[in-house]
């Protein structure tokens, strides 16, 4: 059963920065990135338990076609997205964001 999806402000900033970077490389590539992010978030919203736990109860889903991962936690009422990080970045950076 789909649940409410909450995107933390830092995760929104991650998405916006990646969009700007891709759009700066090629017109339309940022839009393709956003489309891939939206598909990933919808998949998480529909079946949050489908993705593996990677750190102290937090889960990760990989974004297709782009080297980004979405880190989130689920509760009975909602799924909270905490980070959308490039997979080659230092994992300590996204871990520090977690509550």
mmCIF file with all atom_site columns, C-alpha atoms in Angstrom:
data_model
loop_
_atom_site.group_PDB
_atom_site.id
_atom_site.type_symbol
_atom_site.label_atom_id
_atom_site.label_alt_id
_atom_site.label_comp_id
_atom_site.label_asym_id
_atom_site.label_entity_id
_atom_site.label_seq_id
_atom_site.pdbx_PDB_ins_code
_atom_site.Cartn_x
_atom_site.Cartn_y
_atom_site.Cartn_z
_atom_site.occupancy
_atom_site.B_iso_or_equiv
_atom_site.pdbx_formal_charge
_atom_site.auth_seq_id
_atom_site.auth_comp_id
_atom_site.auth_asym_id
_atom_site.auth_atom_id
_atom_site.pdbx_PDB_model_num
ATOM 1  C CA . UNK A 1 1  ? 0.000  0.000  0.000   1.00 0.00 ? 1  UNK A CA 1
ATOM 2  C CA . UNK A 1 2  ? 1.482  3.392  -0.984  1.00 0.00 ? 2  UNK A CA 1
ATOM 3  C CA . UNK A 1 3  ? 2.500  5.656  1.857   1.00 0.00 ? 3  UNK A CA 1
ATOM 4  C CA . UNK A 1 4  ? 3.118  9.380  2.179   1.00 0.00 ? 4  UNK A CA 1
ATOM 5  C CA . UNK A 1 5  ? 6.484  10.507 0.836   1.00 0.00 ? 5  UNK A CA 1
ATOM 6  C CA . UNK A 1 6  ? 8.350  13.251 2.716   1.00 0.00 ? 6  UNK A CA 1
ATOM 7  C CA . UNK A 1 7  ? 11.454 14.774 1.143   1.00 0.00 ? 7  UNK A CA 1
ATOM 8  C CA . UNK A 1 8  ? 13.839 16.477 3.570   1.00 0.00 ? 8  UNK A CA 1
ATOM 9  C CA . UNK A 1 9  ? 15.079 19.943 2.550   1.00 0.00 ? 9  UNK A CA 1
ATOM 10 C CA . UNK A 1 10 ? 18.663 18.658 2.176   1.00 0.00 ? 10 UNK A CA 1
ATOM 11 C CA . UNK A 1 11 ? 17.458 15.951 -0.214  1.00 0.00 ? 11 UNK A CA 1
ATOM 12 C CA . UNK A 1 12 ? 15.558 18.551 -2.252  1.00 0.00 ? 12 UNK A CA 1
ATOM 13 C CA . UNK A 1 13 ? 18.788 20.556 -2.456  1.00 0.00 ? 13 UNK A CA 1
ATOM 14 C CA . UNK A 1 14 ? 20.683 17.436 -3.584  1.00 0.00 ? 14 UNK A CA 1
ATOM 15 C CA . UNK A 1 15 ? 18.197 16.954 -6.419  1.00 0.00 ? 15 UNK A CA 1
ATOM 16 C CA . UNK A 1 16 ? 18.310 20.618 -7.466  1.00 0.00 ? 16 UNK A CA 1
ATOM 17 C CA . UNK A 1 17 ? 22.127 20.679 -7.511  1.00 0.00 ? 17 UNK A CA 1
ATOM 18 C CA . UNK A 1 18 ? 22.322 17.498 -9.581  1.00 0.00 ? 18 UNK A CA 1
ATOM 19 C CA . UNK A 1 19 ? 19.684 18.851 -11.969 1.00 0.00 ? 19 UNK A CA 1
ATOM 20 C CA . UNK A 1 20 ? 21.697 22.052 -12.462 1.00 0.00 ? 20 UNK A CA 1
ATOM 21 C CA . UNK A 1 21 ? 24.893 20.084 -13.046 1.00 0.00 ? 21 UNK A CA 1
ATOM 22 C CA . UNK A 1 22 ? 23.321 17.774 -15.651 1.00 0.00 ? 22 UNK A CA 1
ATOM 23 C CA . UNK A 1 23 ? 21.435 20.594 -17.361 1.00 0.00 ? 23 UNK A CA 1
ATOM 24 C CA . UNK A 1 24 ? 24.711 22.515 -17.590 1.00 0.00 ? 24 UNK A CA 1
ATOM 25 C CA . UNK A 1 25 ? 26.292 19.586 -19.417 1.00 0.00 ? 25 UNK A CA 1
ATOM 26 C CA . UNK A 1 26 ? 23.552 19.204 -21.991 1.00 0.00 ? 26 UNK A CA 1
ATOM 27 C CA . UNK A 1 27 ? 20.172 20.866 -22.411 1.00 0.00 ? 27 UNK A CA 1
ATOM 28 C CA . UNK A 1 28 ? 17.471 18.389 -21.417 1.00 0.00 ? 28 UNK A CA 1
ATOM 29 C CA . UNK A 1 29 ? 19.752 16.067 -19.454 1.00 0.00 ? 29 UNK A CA 1
ATOM 30 C CA . UNK A 1 30 ? 18.641 17.653 -16.187 1.00 0.00 ? 30 UNK A CA 1
ATOM 31 C CA . UNK A 1 31 ? 15.038 16.881 -17.109 1.00 0.00 ? 31 UNK A CA 1
ATOM 32 C CA . UNK A 1 32 ? 16.003 13.272 -17.822 1.00 0.00 ? 32 UNK A CA 1
ATOM 33 C CA . UNK A 1 33 ? 17.632 13.131 -14.390 1.00 0.00 ? 33 UNK A CA 1
ATOM 34 C CA . UNK A 1 34 ? 14.465 14.465 -12.735 1.00 0.00 ? 34 UNK A CA 1
ATOM 35 C CA . UNK A 1 35 ? 12.366 11.911 -14.591 1.00 0.00 ? 35 UNK A CA 1
ATOM 36 C CA . UNK A 1 36 ? 14.617 9.116  -13.288 1.00 0.00 ? 36 UNK A CA 1
ATOM 37 C CA . UNK A 1 37 ? 14.444 10.521 -9.757  1.00 0.00 ? 37 UNK A CA 1
ATOM 38 C CA . UNK A 1 38 ? 10.645 10.711 -9.935  1.00 0.00 ? 38 UNK A CA 1
ATOM 39 C CA . UNK A 1 39 ? 10.435 7.079  -11.068 1.00 0.00 ? 39 UNK A CA 1
ATOM 40 C CA . UNK A 1 40 ? 12.704 6.000  -8.223  1.00 0.00 ? 40 UNK A CA 1
ATOM 41 C CA . UNK A 1 41 ? 10.728 7.961  -5.617  1.00 0.00 ? 41 UNK A CA 1
ATOM 42 C CA . UNK A 1 42 ? 7.443  6.527  -6.879  1.00 0.00 ? 42 UNK A CA 1
ATOM 43 C CA . UNK A 1 43 ? 8.864  3.012  -6.606  1.00 0.00 ? 43 UNK A CA 1
ATOM 44 C CA . UNK A 1 44 ? 9.980  3.734  -3.037  1.00 0.00 ? 44 UNK A CA 1
ATOM 45 C CA . UNK A 1 45 ? 6.571  5.186  -2.167  1.00 0.00 ? 45 UNK A CA 1
ATOM 46 C CA . UNK A 1 46 ? 4.746  2.117  -3.466  1.00 0.00 ? 46 UNK A CA 1
ATOM 47 C CA . UNK A 1 47 ? 7.025  -0.536 -1.948  1.00 0.00 ? 47 UNK A CA 1
ATOM 48 C CA . UNK A 1 48 ? 9.533  0.947  0.519   1.00 0.00 ? 48 UNK A CA 1
ATOM 49 C CA . UNK A 1 49 ? 10.416 -2.447 1.987   1.00 0.00 ? 49 UNK A CA 1
ATOM 50 C CA . UNK A 1 50 ? 11.638 -3.644 -1.423  1.00 0.00 ? 50 UNK A CA 1
ATOM 51 C CA . UNK A 1 51 ? 15.047 -1.959 -1.096  1.00 0.00 ? 51 UNK A CA 1
ATOM 52 C CA . UNK A 1 52 ? 17.903 -3.125 1.130   1.00 0.00 ? 52 UNK A CA 1
ATOM 53 C CA . UNK A 1 53 ? 18.766 -1.767 4.554   1.00 0.00 ? 53 UNK A CA 1
ATOM 54 C CA . UNK A 1 54 ? 22.251 -0.303 4.250   1.00 0.00 ? 54 UNK A CA 1
ATOM 55 C CA . UNK A 1 55 ? 22.813 1.512  7.541   1.00 0.00 ? 55 UNK A CA 1
ATOM 56 C CA . UNK A 1 56 ? 21.057 1.252  10.904  1.00 0.00 ? 56 UNK A CA 1
ATOM 57 C CA . UNK A 1 57 ? 17.581 0.725  9.462   1.00 0.00 ? 57 UNK A CA 1
ATOM 58 C CA . UNK A 1 58 ? 17.978 3.188  6.588   1.00 0.00 ? 58 UNK A CA 1
ATOM 59 C CA . UNK A 1 59 ? 17.385 1.909  3.083   1.00 0.00 ? 59 UNK A CA 1
ATOM 60 C CA . UNK A 1 60 ? 18.875 2.729  -0.309  1.00 0.00 ? 60 UNK A CA 1
ATOM 61 C CA . UNK A 1 61 ? 17.474 2.715  -3.816  1.00 0.00 ? 61 UNK A CA 1
ATOM 62 C CA . UNK A 1 62 ? 19.611 3.340  -6.884  1.00 0.00 ? 62 UNK A CA 1
ATOM 63 C CA . UNK A 1 63 ? 18.441 5.741  -9.577  1.00 0.00 ? 63 UNK A CA 1
ATOM 64 C CA . UNK A 1 64 ? 18.436 4.193  -13.040 1.00 0.00 ? 64 UNK A CA 1
ATOM 65 C CA . UNK A 1 65 ? 20.793 5.581  -15.639 1.00 0.00 ? 65 UNK A CA 1
ATOM 66 C CA . UNK A 1 66 ? 22.416 8.057  -13.252 1.00 0.00 ? 66 UNK A CA 1
ATOM 67 C CA . UNK A 1 67 ? 25.033 7.294  -10.560 1.00 0.00 ? 67 UNK A CA 1
ATOM 68 C CA . UNK A 1 68 ? 22.848 8.449  -7.657  1.00 0.00 ? 68 UNK A CA 1
ATOM 69 C CA . UNK A 1 69 ? 21.315 6.700  -4.675  1.00 0.00 ? 69 UNK A CA 1
ATOM 70 C CA . UNK A 1 70 ? 18.308 7.662  -2.565  1.00 0.00 ? 70 UNK A CA 1
ATOM 71 C CA . UNK A 1 71 ? 18.619 7.090  1.192   1.00 0.00 ? 71 UNK A CA 1
ATOM 72 C CA . UNK A 1 72 ? 15.445 6.891  3.225   1.00 0.00 ? 72 UNK A CA 1
ATOM 73 C CA . UNK A 1 73 ? 13.681 5.541  6.285   1.00 0.00 ? 73 UNK A CA 1
ATOM 74 C CA . UNK A 1 74 ? 10.158 4.269  6.594   1.00 0.00 ? 74 UNK A CA 1
ATOM 75 C CA . UNK A 1 75 ? 7.603  4.359  9.355   1.00 0.00 ? 75 UNK A CA 1
ATOM 76 C CA . UNK A 1 76 ? 4.022  3.150  9.441   1.00 0.00 ? 76 UNK A CA 1
ATOM 77 C CA . UNK A 1 77 ? 2.755  6.510  8.201   1.00 0.00 ? 77 UNK A CA 1
ATOM 78 C CA . UNK A 1 78 ? 5.451  7.835  5.850   1.00 0.00 ? 78 UNK A CA 1
ATOM 79 C CA . UNK A 1 79 ? 8.706  7.367  4.013   1.00 0.00 ? 79 UNK A CA 1
ATOM 80 C CA . UNK A 1 80 ? 11.251 10.132 4.573   1.00 0.00 ? 80 UNK A CA 1
ATOM 81 C CA . UNK A 1 81 ? 13.924 10.782 1.960   1.00 0.00 ? 81 UNK A CA 1
ATOM 82 C CA . UNK A 1 82 ? 17.069 12.086 3.650   1.00 0.00 ? 82 UNK A CA 1
ATOM 83 C CA . UNK A 1 83 ? 19.621 12.210 0.826   1.00 0.00 ? 83 UNK A CA 1
ATOM 84 C CA . UNK A 1 84 ? 20.036 11.846 -2.916  1.00 0.00 ? 84 UNK A CA 1
ATOM 85 C CA . UNK A 1 85 ? 23.778 11.325 -3.270  1.00 0.00 ? 85 UNK A CA 1
ATOM 86 C CA . UNK A 1 86 ? 26.199 10.598 -6.077  1.00 0.00 ? 86 UNK A CA 1
ATOM 87 C CA . UNK A 1 87 ? 27.436 7.076  -5.472  1.00 0.00 ? 87 UNK A CA 1
ATOM 88 C CA . UNK A 1 88 ? 31.123 8.042  -5.632  1.00 0.00 ? 88 UNK A CA 1
ATOM 89 C CA . UNK A 1 89 ? 30.865 10.572 -2.795  1.00 0.00 ? 89 UNK A CA 1
ATOM 90 C CA . UNK A 1 90 ? 32.069 9.879  0.713   1.00 0.00 ? 90 UNK A CA 1
ATOM 91 C CA . UNK A 1 91 ? 29.349 7.816  2.455   1.00 0.00 ? 91 UNK A CA 1
ATOM 92 C CA . UNK A 1 92 ? 30.024 9.593  5.744   1.00 0.00 ? 92 UNK A CA 1
ATOM 93 C CA . UNK A 1 93 ? 28.421 12.719 4.255   1.00 0.00 ? 93 UNK A CA 1
ATOM 94 C CA . UNK A 1 94 ? 24.978 11.142 3.841   1.00 0.00 ? 94 UNK A CA 1
ATOM 95 C CA . UNK A 1 95 ? 25.280 9.236  7.120   1.00 0.00 ? 95 UNK A CA 1
ATOM 96 C CA . UNK A 1 96 ? 25.785 12.504 9.029   1.00 0.00 ? 96 UNK A CA 1
ATOM 97 C CA . UNK A 1 97 ? 22.402 13.726 7.767   1.00 0.00 ? 97 UNK A CA 1
ATOM 98 C CA . UNK A 1 98 ? 20.459 10.887 9.296   1.00 0.00 ? 98 UNK A CA 1
ATOM 99 C CA . UNK A 1 99 ? 18.570 11.641 12.495  1.00 0.00 ? 99 UNK A CA 1
#
